[in-house]
Amino acid sequence: MKKILPLTGGMRGDFEIPGDKSISHRSIILSSLGDSTVEVSNFLAGADCLSTVDCMKSLGAKIERSGEKILITGNGLHGLCEPENILDAGNSGTTLRLLLGLCAPQKFLTTFTGDDSLRRRPMARVIKPLTQAGASIFGRNSNKNLPITVLPATKRLRGINYQMPVASAQVKSAMLLAGLYADSPTTIIEPAPSRDHTEKMLAAFGARLERSNNAIKIFPAEKLIAPEKISVPGDISSAAYWLVLATILDGSDVTIKNVGVNETRTGILDVLGDMGAKIEICSVRTSGGERAADLRVVSSKLHGVEFGGEMIPRLIDEIPAIAVAAAFADGTTIIRDVGELRVKETDRLAAIVDEFNKISPETFSATGDSLIVRGGREKFFAACKTRADHRMAMSLAIFGAAAKGVELDDDSCVKISYPNFFDTLLK
């Protein structure tokens, strides 16, 4: 149980945030497919990324960890080996979905499991296109829940054209990894651009890709050429909590250092800017194809906005934090096309409505796949449930800190993506 008291006087100073979760996952996976040693710095040593480390070690990669640095030595693109045990993805949907794509073309059997939350999350949408390409994958039921078994491939997967019904970086990434091993190019067409960390890192490893509008084509490869070093920028999803809190707390002036500002991830900067937030992007630089910058945030008055469509894939993980900002804004905010929130660690759409309304009653409601936030209403101290969802826990914490306080039933879930979050909030 964790009690958060109201913060007064605003946030001030400079600080850094953990390494990007998405890039940390991918740096481990792709480095494991090279045949030289890669040093990954500013690696996010959260529970989700460590699940990927454990799984890749079981698949034959040599991985040594020293603080925020990781040394990975792979056995080459075609050097993965059959794991001796069932692979445990923990709570990490990214680990599971990406490794389903990686293991689908392999000539050995792999079985995956995960924690109670991950076992409830449907995997049919990633298994469907892999099966169309010729993979043999079996889940527990029609939703393809865990445990999931990938049978040995008896021949190379087919290169297919796959029209994605919903933009998803994880499904796209699974298909791109599988496409490395296919018998011909694989093309994935997205309804809207989703985060492109996999494409950028594949290109940095020498894979051949072509993009045309919302279509990305990957060509089969015989080997990947790993870079000597990968520097992981700070995670904008982790920065989101401080972007919002500094904006809504009077007297704030903070600079968040070394934040990844990949344009497929900066939707929160656009939306908060449209709401009236004062966020300055400073010292932009590029490393390994990924842009990073320092973000200066000054407290400001917000107003309601409406958005959806192609904006959603650029900020899907930040919606709980944006909902907090909307509660302090003048007027109503309408966030459309967020049905994807229902299949996260919990049903986040329902969780936002149920838990956030305990702090600010009659502020949050959901209609279909839309979230409506009526800002400017009275806030109270409340006891809330995190539902074992790290993003809910951190969003509730900043909500309480900016309002009258909050008591969380379980704060341990933040270790998934931001192990020292509460140290930063309460210092």
PDB file of C-alpha atoms in Angstrom, residues 73-334:
ATOM      1  CA  THR A  73      26.770 -11.859 -27.925  1.00  0.00           C
ATOM      2  CA  GLY A  74      24.580 -13.810 -30.313  1.00  0.00           C
ATOM      3  CA  ASN A  75      25.152 -16.874 -32.451  1.00  0.00           C
ATOM      4  CA  GLY A  76      23.994 -15.255 -35.672  1.00  0.00           C
ATOM      5  CA  LEU A  77      20.624 -14.910 -37.331  1.00  0.00           C
ATOM      6  CA  HIS A  78      20.334 -18.675 -37.798  1.00  0.00           C
ATOM      7  CA  GLY A  79      22.005 -19.692 -34.543  1.00  0.00           C
ATOM      8  CA  LEU A  80      19.097 -19.754 -32.094  1.00  0.00           C
ATOM      9  CA  CYS A  81      18.673 -23.022 -30.208  1.00  0.00           C
ATOM     10  CA  GLU A  82      15.755 -24.887 -28.690  1.00  0.00           C
ATOM     11  CA  PRO A  83      15.125 -23.806 -25.084  1.00  0.00           C
ATOM     12  CA  GLU A  84      15.353 -26.504 -22.433  1.00  0.00           C
ATOM     13  CA  ASN A  85      12.297 -25.146 -20.608  1.00  0.00           C
ATOM     14  CA  ILE A  86       9.101 -23.233 -21.213  1.00  0.00           C
ATOM     15  CA  LEU A  87       9.822 -19.546 -21.880  1.00  0.00           C
ATOM     16  CA  ASP A  88       8.218 -17.247 -19.294  1.00  0.00           C
ATOM     17  CA  ALA A  89       7.326 -13.781 -20.639  1.00  0.00           C
ATOM     18  CA  GLY A  90       6.185 -12.615 -17.205  1.00  0.00           C
ATOM     19  CA  ASN A  91       3.858  -9.636 -17.593  1.00  0.00           C
ATOM     20  CA  SER A  92       5.409  -8.523 -20.883  1.00  0.00           C
ATOM     21  CA  GLY A  93       3.172  -8.498 -23.933  1.00  0.00           C
ATOM     22  CA  THR A  94       6.064  -7.061 -25.950  1.00  0.00           C
ATOM     23  CA  THR A  95       8.300 -10.011 -25.059  1.00  0.00           C
ATOM     24  CA  LEU A  96       5.627 -12.522 -25.976  1.00  0.00           C
ATOM     25  CA  ARG A  97       4.452 -10.981 -29.241  1.00  0.00           C
ATOM     26  CA  LEU A  98       7.904 -10.205 -30.622  1.00  0.00           C
ATOM     27  CA  LEU A  99       9.287 -13.621 -29.695  1.00  0.00           C
ATOM     28  CA  LEU A 100       6.301 -15.361 -31.265  1.00  0.00           C
ATOM     29  CA  GLY A 101       7.410 -13.713 -34.502  1.00  0.00           C
ATOM     30  CA  LEU A 102      11.027 -14.667 -33.938  1.00  0.00           C
ATOM     31  CA  CYS A 103      10.311 -18.293 -33.007  1.00  0.00           C
ATOM     32  CA  ALA A 104       7.669 -18.949 -35.695  1.00  0.00           C
ATOM     33  CA  PRO A 105      10.287 -19.664 -38.441  1.00  0.00           C
ATOM     34  CA  GLN A 106      12.639 -21.708 -36.250  1.00  0.00           C
ATOM     35  CA  LYS A 107      13.151 -25.453 -36.655  1.00  0.00           C
ATOM     36  CA  PHE A 108      12.550 -26.211 -33.003  1.00  0.00           C
ATOM     37  CA  LEU A 109       9.608 -26.258 -30.604  1.00  0.00           C
ATOM     38  CA  THR A 110       8.973 -23.366 -28.220  1.00  0.00           C
ATOM     39  CA  THR A 111       6.311 -23.028 -25.534  1.00  0.00           C
ATOM     40  CA  PHE A 112       5.496 -19.729 -23.839  1.00  0.00           C
ATOM     41  CA  THR A 113       3.760 -18.879 -20.601  1.00  0.00           C
ATOM     42  CA  GLY A 114       3.388 -15.735 -18.476  1.00  0.00           C
ATOM     43  CA  ASP A 115       1.842 -14.336 -15.334  1.00  0.00           C
ATOM     44  CA  ASP A 116      -1.881 -14.281 -14.591  1.00  0.00           C
ATOM     45  CA  SER A 117      -2.389 -10.939 -16.318  1.00  0.00           C
ATOM     46  CA  LEU A 118      -0.585 -11.950 -19.515  1.00  0.00           C
ATOM     47  CA  ARG A 119      -2.410 -15.275 -19.595  1.00  0.00           C
ATOM     48  CA  ARG A 120      -5.686 -13.357 -19.883  1.00  0.00           C
ATOM     49  CA  ARG A 121      -4.543 -11.219 -22.823  1.00  0.00           C
ATOM     50  CA  PRO A 122      -5.610 -12.475 -26.279  1.00  0.00           C
ATOM     51  CA  MET A 123      -2.813 -13.244 -28.734  1.00  0.00           C
ATOM     52  CA  ALA A 124      -4.939 -14.155 -31.749  1.00  0.00           C
ATOM     53  CA  ARG A 125      -4.130 -10.950 -33.621  1.00  0.00           C
ATOM     54  CA  VAL A 126      -0.411 -11.744 -33.750  1.00  0.00           C
ATOM     55  CA  ILE A 127      -0.831 -15.479 -34.289  1.00  0.00           C
ATOM     56  CA  LYS A 128      -3.237 -14.986 -37.228  1.00  0.00           C
ATOM     57  CA  PRO A 129      -0.765 -13.363 -39.686  1.00  0.00           C
ATOM     58  CA  LEU A 130       2.071 -15.678 -38.592  1.00  0.00           C
ATOM     59  CA  THR A 131      -0.186 -18.646 -39.340  1.00  0.00           C
ATOM     60  CA  GLN A 132      -1.046 -17.165 -42.734  1.00  0.00           C
ATOM     61  CA  ALA A 133       2.689 -17.137 -43.446  1.00  0.00           C
ATOM     62  CA  GLY A 134       2.861 -20.863 -42.676  1.00  0.00           C
ATOM     63  CA  ALA A 135       3.692 -21.013 -38.958  1.00  0.00           C
ATOM     64  CA  SER A 136       2.086 -23.633 -36.715  1.00  0.00           C
ATOM     65  CA  ILE A 137       1.110 -21.948 -33.442  1.00  0.00           C
ATOM     66  CA  PHE A 138      -1.415 -23.190 -30.909  1.00  0.00           C
ATOM     67  CA  GLY A 139      -2.954 -21.309 -27.992  1.00  0.00           C
ATOM     68  CA  ARG A 140      -5.242 -22.404 -25.200  1.00  0.00           C
ATOM     69  CA  ASN A 141      -8.528 -21.361 -26.861  1.00  0.00           C
ATOM     70  CA  SER A 142     -10.008 -19.329 -29.726  1.00  0.00           C
ATOM     71  CA  ASN A 143      -8.450 -16.150 -28.285  1.00  0.00           C
ATOM     72  CA  LYS A 144      -5.060 -17.909 -28.394  1.00  0.00           C
ATOM     73  CA  ASN A 145      -4.378 -17.291 -24.714  1.00  0.00           C
ATOM     74  CA  LEU A 146      -1.279 -18.627 -22.992  1.00  0.00           C
ATOM     75  CA  PRO A 147       0.189 -21.165 -22.815  1.00  0.00           C
ATOM     76  CA  ILE A 148       1.154 -20.999 -26.495  1.00  0.00           C
ATOM     77  CA  THR A 149       3.256 -23.535 -28.380  1.00  0.00           C
ATOM     78  CA  VAL A 150       5.137 -22.844 -31.609  1.00  0.00           C
ATOM     79  CA  LEU A 151       5.806 -26.061 -33.508  1.00  0.00           C
ATOM     80  CA  PRO A 152       9.071 -26.544 -35.434  1.00  0.00           C
ATOM     81  CA  ALA A 153       8.942 -25.049 -38.935  1.00  0.00           C
ATOM     82  CA  THR A 154       9.229 -27.792 -41.549  1.00  0.00           C
ATOM     83  CA  LYS A 155       9.968 -25.280 -44.320  1.00  0.00           C
ATOM     84  CA  ARG A 156      10.573 -21.559 -44.679  1.00  0.00           C
ATOM     85  CA  LEU A 157       7.701 -19.216 -43.950  1.00  0.00           C
ATOM     86  CA  ARG A 158       6.022 -17.550 -46.918  1.00  0.00           C
ATOM     87  CA  GLY A 159       6.480 -13.871 -47.560  1.00  0.00           C
ATOM     88  CA  ILE A 160       2.977 -12.396 -47.411  1.00  0.00           C
ATOM     89  CA  ASN A 161       1.212  -9.063 -47.771  1.00  0.00           C
ATOM     90  CA  TYR A 162      -0.669  -8.419 -44.538  1.00  0.00           C
ATOM     91  CA  GLN A 163      -3.213  -5.637 -44.114  1.00  0.00           C
ATOM     92  CA  MET A 164      -3.385  -4.911 -40.397  1.00  0.00           C
ATOM     93  CA  PRO A 165      -6.924  -4.229 -39.132  1.00  0.00           C
ATOM     94  CA  VAL A 166      -5.574  -2.167 -36.214  1.00  0.00           C
ATOM     95  CA  ALA A 167      -2.259  -0.317 -35.978  1.00  0.00           C
ATOM     96  CA  SER A 168      -0.010  -2.248 -33.592  1.00  0.00           C
ATOM     97  CA  ALA A 169       3.752  -1.904 -33.303  1.00  0.00           C
ATOM     98  CA  GLN A 170       3.987  -5.272 -31.560  1.00  0.00           C
ATOM     99  CA  VAL A 171       2.127  -7.197 -34.281  1.00  0.00           C
ATOM    100  CA  LYS A 172       4.083  -5.352 -36.979  1.00  0.00           C
ATOM    101  CA  SER A 173       7.354  -6.139 -35.202  1.00  0.00           C
ATOM    102  CA  ALA A 174       6.494  -9.820 -34.907  1.00  0.00           C
ATOM    103  CA  MET A 175       5.884  -9.977 -38.652  1.00  0.00           C
ATOM    104  CA  LEU A 176       9.104  -8.096 -39.425  1.00  0.00           C
ATOM    105  CA  LEU A 177      11.148 -10.520 -37.316  1.00  0.00           C
ATOM    106  CA  ALA A 178       9.468 -13.503 -38.954  1.00  0.00           C
ATOM    107  CA  GLY A 179      10.031 -11.874 -42.352  1.00  0.00           C
ATOM    108  CA  LEU A 180      13.792 -12.047 -41.878  1.00  0.00           C
ATOM    109  CA  TYR A 181      13.487 -15.831 -42.322  1.00  0.00           C
ATOM    110  CA  ALA A 182      10.801 -15.977 -45.046  1.00  0.00           C
ATOM    111  CA  ASP A 183      11.225 -17.252 -48.602  1.00  0.00           C
ATOM    112  CA  SER A 184      10.320 -13.872 -50.144  1.00  0.00           C
ATOM    113  CA  PRO A 185       9.652 -10.289 -48.991  1.00  0.00           C
ATOM    114  CA  THR A 186       6.986  -9.653 -46.356  1.00  0.00           C
ATOM    115  CA  THR A 187       4.860  -6.500 -46.541  1.00  0.00           C
ATOM    116  CA  ILE A 188       2.820  -5.108 -43.650  1.00  0.00           C
ATOM    117  CA  ILE A 189       0.270  -2.371 -44.324  1.00  0.00           C
ATOM    118  CA  GLU A 190      -0.839  -0.328 -41.315  1.00  0.00           C
ATOM    119  CA  PRO A 191      -4.069   1.690 -41.118  1.00  0.00           C
ATOM    120  CA  ALA A 192      -1.996   4.389 -39.387  1.00  0.00           C
ATOM    121  CA  PRO A 193       1.708   4.636 -38.536  1.00  0.00           C
ATOM    122  CA  SER A 194       2.659   2.974 -35.249  1.00  0.00           C
ATOM    123  CA  ARG A 195       5.979   3.290 -33.417  1.00  0.00           C
ATOM    124  CA  ASP A 196       8.828   2.344 -35.722  1.00  0.00           C
ATOM    125  CA  HIS A 197      11.633   1.347 -33.338  1.00  0.00           C
ATOM    126  CA  THR A 198      11.868  -2.133 -34.866  1.00  0.00           C
ATOM    127  CA  GLU A 199      12.298  -0.776 -38.386  1.00  0.00           C
ATOM    128  CA  LYS A 200      14.958   1.705 -37.293  1.00  0.00           C
ATOM    129  CA  MET A 201      16.924  -0.901 -35.382  1.00  0.00           C
ATOM    130  CA  LEU A 202      16.632  -3.516 -38.126  1.00  0.00           C
ATOM    131  CA  ALA A 203      18.059  -0.967 -40.556  1.00  0.00           C
ATOM    132  CA  ALA A 204      20.901  -0.243 -38.117  1.00  0.00           C
ATOM    133  CA  PHE A 205      21.667  -3.994 -38.151  1.00  0.00           C
ATOM    134  CA  GLY A 206      21.834  -4.048 -41.941  1.00  0.00           C
ATOM    135  CA  ALA A 207      18.412  -5.510 -42.751  1.00  0.00           C
ATOM    136  CA  ARG A 208      16.864  -4.376 -46.030  1.00  0.00           C
ATOM    137  CA  LEU A 209      13.546  -2.581 -45.640  1.00  0.00           C
ATOM    138  CA  GLU A 210      11.450  -0.394 -47.900  1.00  0.00           C
ATOM    139  CA  ARG A 211       8.662   1.961 -46.822  1.00  0.00           C
ATOM    140  CA  SER A 212       5.885   3.364 -48.988  1.00  0.00           C
ATOM    141  CA  ASN A 213       3.247   5.423 -47.180  1.00  0.00           C
ATOM    142  CA  ASN A 214       1.861   3.082 -44.492  1.00  0.00           C
ATOM    143  CA  ALA A 215       3.409  -0.067 -45.980  1.00  0.00           C
ATOM    144  CA  ILE A 216       6.705  -1.514 -44.783  1.00  0.00           C
ATOM    145  CA  LYS A 217       8.454  -4.304 -46.697  1.00  0.00           C
ATOM    146  CA  ILE A 218      11.227  -6.457 -45.239  1.00  0.00           C
ATOM    147  CA  PHE A 219      13.452  -8.733 -47.305  1.00  0.00           C
ATOM    148  CA  PRO A 220      14.811 -12.091 -46.093  1.00  0.00           C
ATOM    149  CA  ALA A 221      18.330 -11.908 -44.644  1.00  0.00           C
ATOM    150  CA  GLU A 222      21.201 -14.323 -44.240  1.00  0.00           C
ATOM    151  CA  LYS A 223      22.915 -12.372 -41.481  1.00  0.00           C
ATOM    152  CA  LEU A 224      22.695  -9.193 -39.425  1.00  0.00           C
ATOM    153  CA  ILE A 225      25.650  -6.877 -38.792  1.00  0.00           C
ATOM    154  CA  ALA A 226      25.438  -5.684 -35.199  1.00  0.00           C
ATOM    155  CA  PRO A 227      26.753  -2.269 -34.146  1.00  0.00           C
ATOM    156  CA  GLU A 228      29.325  -2.185 -31.356  1.00  0.00           C
ATOM    157  CA  LYS A 229      27.174   0.018 -29.132  1.00  0.00           C
ATOM    158  CA  ILE A 230      23.523   0.978 -28.705  1.00  0.00           C
ATOM    159  CA  SER A 231      22.583   3.919 -26.479  1.00  0.00           C
ATOM    160  CA  VAL A 232      18.967   3.732 -25.343  1.00  0.00           C
ATOM    161  CA  PRO A 233      17.288   7.156 -24.944  1.00  0.00           C
ATOM    162  CA  GLY A 234      14.960   7.903 -22.037  1.00  0.00           C
ATOM    163  CA  ASP A 235      11.413   6.592 -22.382  1.00  0.00           C
ATOM    164  CA  ILE A 236       8.858   9.243 -23.327  1.00  0.00           C
ATOM    165  CA  SER A 237       6.162   7.023 -21.796  1.00  0.00           C
ATOM    166  CA  SER A 238       7.956   7.434 -18.450  1.00  0.00           C
ATOM    167  CA  ALA A 239       8.479  11.145 -19.079  1.00  0.00           C
ATOM    168  CA  ALA A 240       4.721  11.483 -19.623  1.00  0.00           C
ATOM    169  CA  TYR A 241       3.961  11.484 -15.890  1.00  0.00           C
ATOM    170  CA  TRP A 242       6.339  14.374 -15.233  1.00  0.00           C
ATOM    171  CA  LEU A 243       5.211  16.255 -18.345  1.00  0.00           C
ATOM    172  CA  VAL A 244       1.660  16.165 -17.011  1.00  0.00           C
ATOM    173  CA  LEU A 245       2.469  16.752 -13.337  1.00  0.00           C
ATOM    174  CA  ALA A 246       4.759  19.719 -14.028  1.00  0.00           C
ATOM    175  CA  THR A 247       2.127  21.216 -16.332  1.00  0.00           C
ATOM    176  CA  ILE A 248      -0.750  21.035 -13.837  1.00  0.00           C
ATOM    177  CA  LEU A 249       1.218  21.958 -10.671  1.00  0.00           C
ATOM    178  CA  ASP A 250       1.541  25.714 -10.211  1.00  0.00           C
ATOM    179  CA  GLY A 251       5.105  26.954  -9.912  1.00  0.00           C
ATOM    180  CA  SER A 252       6.727  24.112 -11.860  1.00  0.00           C
ATOM    181  CA  ASP A 253       9.772  24.498 -14.091  1.00  0.00           C
ATOM    182  CA  VAL A 254      11.602  21.245 -14.842  1.00  0.00           C
ATOM    183  CA  THR A 255      13.854  19.834 -17.527  1.00  0.00           C
ATOM    184  CA  ILE A 256      13.642  16.111 -18.310  1.00  0.00           C
ATOM    185  CA  LYS A 257      16.952  15.044 -19.815  1.00  0.00           C
ATOM    186  CA  ASN A 258      17.665  12.700 -22.744  1.00  0.00           C
ATOM    187  CA  VAL A 259      14.103  11.782 -23.732  1.00  0.00           C
ATOM    188  CA  GLY A 260      13.475   9.799 -26.919  1.00  0.00           C
ATOM    189  CA  VAL A 261      11.512  11.954 -29.360  1.00  0.00           C
ATOM    190  CA  ASN A 262      10.912   9.501 -32.182  1.00  0.00           C
ATOM    191  CA  GLU A 263       8.057  11.107 -34.139  1.00  0.00           C
ATOM    192  CA  THR A 264       5.925   7.947 -33.869  1.00  0.00           C
ATOM    193  CA  ARG A 265       5.999   8.389 -30.061  1.00  0.00           C
ATOM    194  CA  THR A 266       5.572  12.131 -29.556  1.00  0.00           C
ATOM    195  CA  GLY A 267       1.797  12.330 -29.754  1.00  0.00           C
ATOM    196  CA  ILE A 268       1.680  13.359 -26.093  1.00  0.00           C
ATOM    197  CA  LEU A 269       3.783  16.445 -26.865  1.00  0.00           C
ATOM    198  CA  ASP A 270       1.382  17.407 -29.654  1.00  0.00           C
ATOM    199  CA  VAL A 271      -1.754  16.863 -27.557  1.00  0.00           C
ATOM    200  CA  LEU A 272      -0.460  18.625 -24.445  1.00  0.00           C
ATOM    201  CA  GLY A 273       0.691  21.470 -26.687  1.00  0.00           C
ATOM    202  CA  ASP A 274      -2.785  21.703 -28.201  1.00  0.00           C
ATOM    203  CA  MET A 275      -4.184  21.820 -24.646  1.00  0.00           C
ATOM    204  CA  GLY A 276      -1.961  24.803 -23.841  1.00  0.00           C
ATOM    205  CA  ALA A 277       1.038  23.174 -22.171  1.00  0.00           C
ATOM    206  CA  LYS A 278       4.376  24.973 -22.317  1.00  0.00           C
ATOM    207  CA  ILE A 279       6.896  22.329 -23.389  1.00  0.00           C
ATOM    208  CA  GLU A 280      10.179  23.277 -25.024  1.00  0.00           C
ATOM    209  CA  ILE A 281      12.199  20.706 -26.983  1.00  0.00           C
ATOM    210  CA  CYS A 282      15.919  21.426 -26.497  1.00  0.00           C
ATOM    211  CA  SER A 283      19.256  19.968 -27.627  1.00  0.00           C
ATOM    212  CA  VAL A 284      17.919  17.506 -30.201  1.00  0.00           C
ATOM    213  CA  ARG A 285      20.439  14.798 -31.190  1.00  0.00           C
ATOM    214  CA  THR A 286      20.422  11.416 -32.923  1.00  0.00           C
ATOM    215  CA  SER A 287      22.013   8.104 -31.892  1.00  0.00           C
ATOM    216  CA  GLY A 288      21.476   4.802 -33.661  1.00  0.00           C
ATOM    217  CA  GLY A 289      18.731   6.297 -35.792  1.00  0.00           C
ATOM    218  CA  GLU A 290      16.728   7.443 -32.732  1.00  0.00           C
ATOM    219  CA  ARG A 291      16.232  11.114 -31.854  1.00  0.00           C
ATOM    220  CA  ALA A 292      16.588  12.319 -28.263  1.00  0.00           C
ATOM    221  CA  ALA A 293      16.161  15.722 -26.641  1.00  0.00           C
ATOM    222  CA  ASP A 294      15.770  17.540 -23.343  1.00  0.00           C
ATOM    223  CA  LEU A 295      12.214  18.630 -22.528  1.00  0.00           C
ATOM    224  CA  ARG A 296      11.632  21.772 -20.457  1.00  0.00           C
ATOM    225  CA  VAL A 297       8.158  22.001 -18.913  1.00  0.00           C
ATOM    226  CA  VAL A 298       6.634  25.065 -17.213  1.00  0.00           C
ATOM    227  CA  SER A 299       3.274  24.985 -15.406  1.00  0.00           C
ATOM    228  CA  SER A 300       0.418  26.283 -17.533  1.00  0.00           C
ATOM    229  CA  LYS A 301      -3.349  26.512 -17.845  1.00  0.00           C
ATOM    230  CA  LEU A 302      -4.956  23.800 -19.957  1.00  0.00           C
ATOM    231  CA  HIS A 303      -8.155  23.557 -21.975  1.00  0.00           C
ATOM    232  CA  GLY A 304     -10.052  20.556 -23.330  1.00  0.00           C
ATOM    233  CA  VAL A 305      -9.392  19.097 -26.779  1.00  0.00           C
ATOM    234  CA  GLU A 306     -10.703  16.318 -29.006  1.00  0.00           C
ATOM    235  CA  PHE A 307      -8.485  13.830 -30.834  1.00  0.00           C
ATOM    236  CA  GLY A 308      -8.375  10.272 -32.157  1.00  0.00           C
ATOM    237  CA  GLY A 309      -7.641   8.401 -35.383  1.00  0.00           C
ATOM    238  CA  GLU A 310      -4.003   8.417 -36.485  1.00  0.00           C
ATOM    239  CA  MET A 311      -2.932  10.214 -33.304  1.00  0.00           C
ATOM    240  CA  ILE A 312      -3.791   7.233 -31.080  1.00  0.00           C
ATOM    241  CA  PRO A 313      -0.930   4.847 -32.046  1.00  0.00           C
ATOM    242  CA  ARG A 314       1.489   7.690 -31.234  1.00  0.00           C
ATOM    243  CA  LEU A 315       0.330   7.940 -27.609  1.00  0.00           C
ATOM    244  CA  ILE A 316      -1.661   4.823 -26.687  1.00  0.00           C
ATOM    245  CA  ASP A 317       0.420   4.155 -23.545  1.00  0.00           C
ATOM    246  CA  GLU A 318       0.192   7.773 -22.413  1.00  0.00           C
ATOM    247  CA  ILE A 319      -3.597   8.045 -22.424  1.00  0.00           C
ATOM    248  CA  PRO A 320      -4.002   7.492 -18.640  1.00  0.00           C
ATOM    249  CA  ALA A 321      -1.562  10.352 -17.992  1.00  0.00           C
ATOM    250  CA  ILE A 322      -3.289  12.558 -20.588  1.00  0.00           C
ATOM    251  CA  ALA A 323      -6.609  11.800 -18.875  1.00  0.00           C
ATOM    252  CA  VAL A 324      -5.142  13.213 -15.659  1.00  0.00           C
ATOM    253  CA  ALA A 325      -4.166  16.404 -17.484  1.00  0.00           C
ATOM    254  CA  ALA A 326      -7.671  16.620 -18.949  1.00  0.00           C
ATOM    255  CA  ALA A 327      -9.193  16.482 -15.452  1.00  0.00           C
ATOM    256  CA  PHE A 328      -7.372  19.742 -14.623  1.00  0.00           C
ATOM    257  CA  ALA A 329      -8.240  21.428 -17.929  1.00  0.00           C
ATOM    258  CA  ASP A 330     -11.072  23.838 -18.586  1.00  0.00           C
ATOM    259  CA  GLY A 331     -13.851  22.208 -20.597  1.00  0.00           C
ATOM    260  CA  THR A 332     -14.284  18.704 -21.974  1.00  0.00           C
ATOM    261  CA  THR A 333     -11.675  16.448 -23.573  1.00  0.00           C
ATOM    262  CA  ILE A 334     -12.827  13.655 -25.906  1.00  0.00           C
TER     263      ILE A 334
END
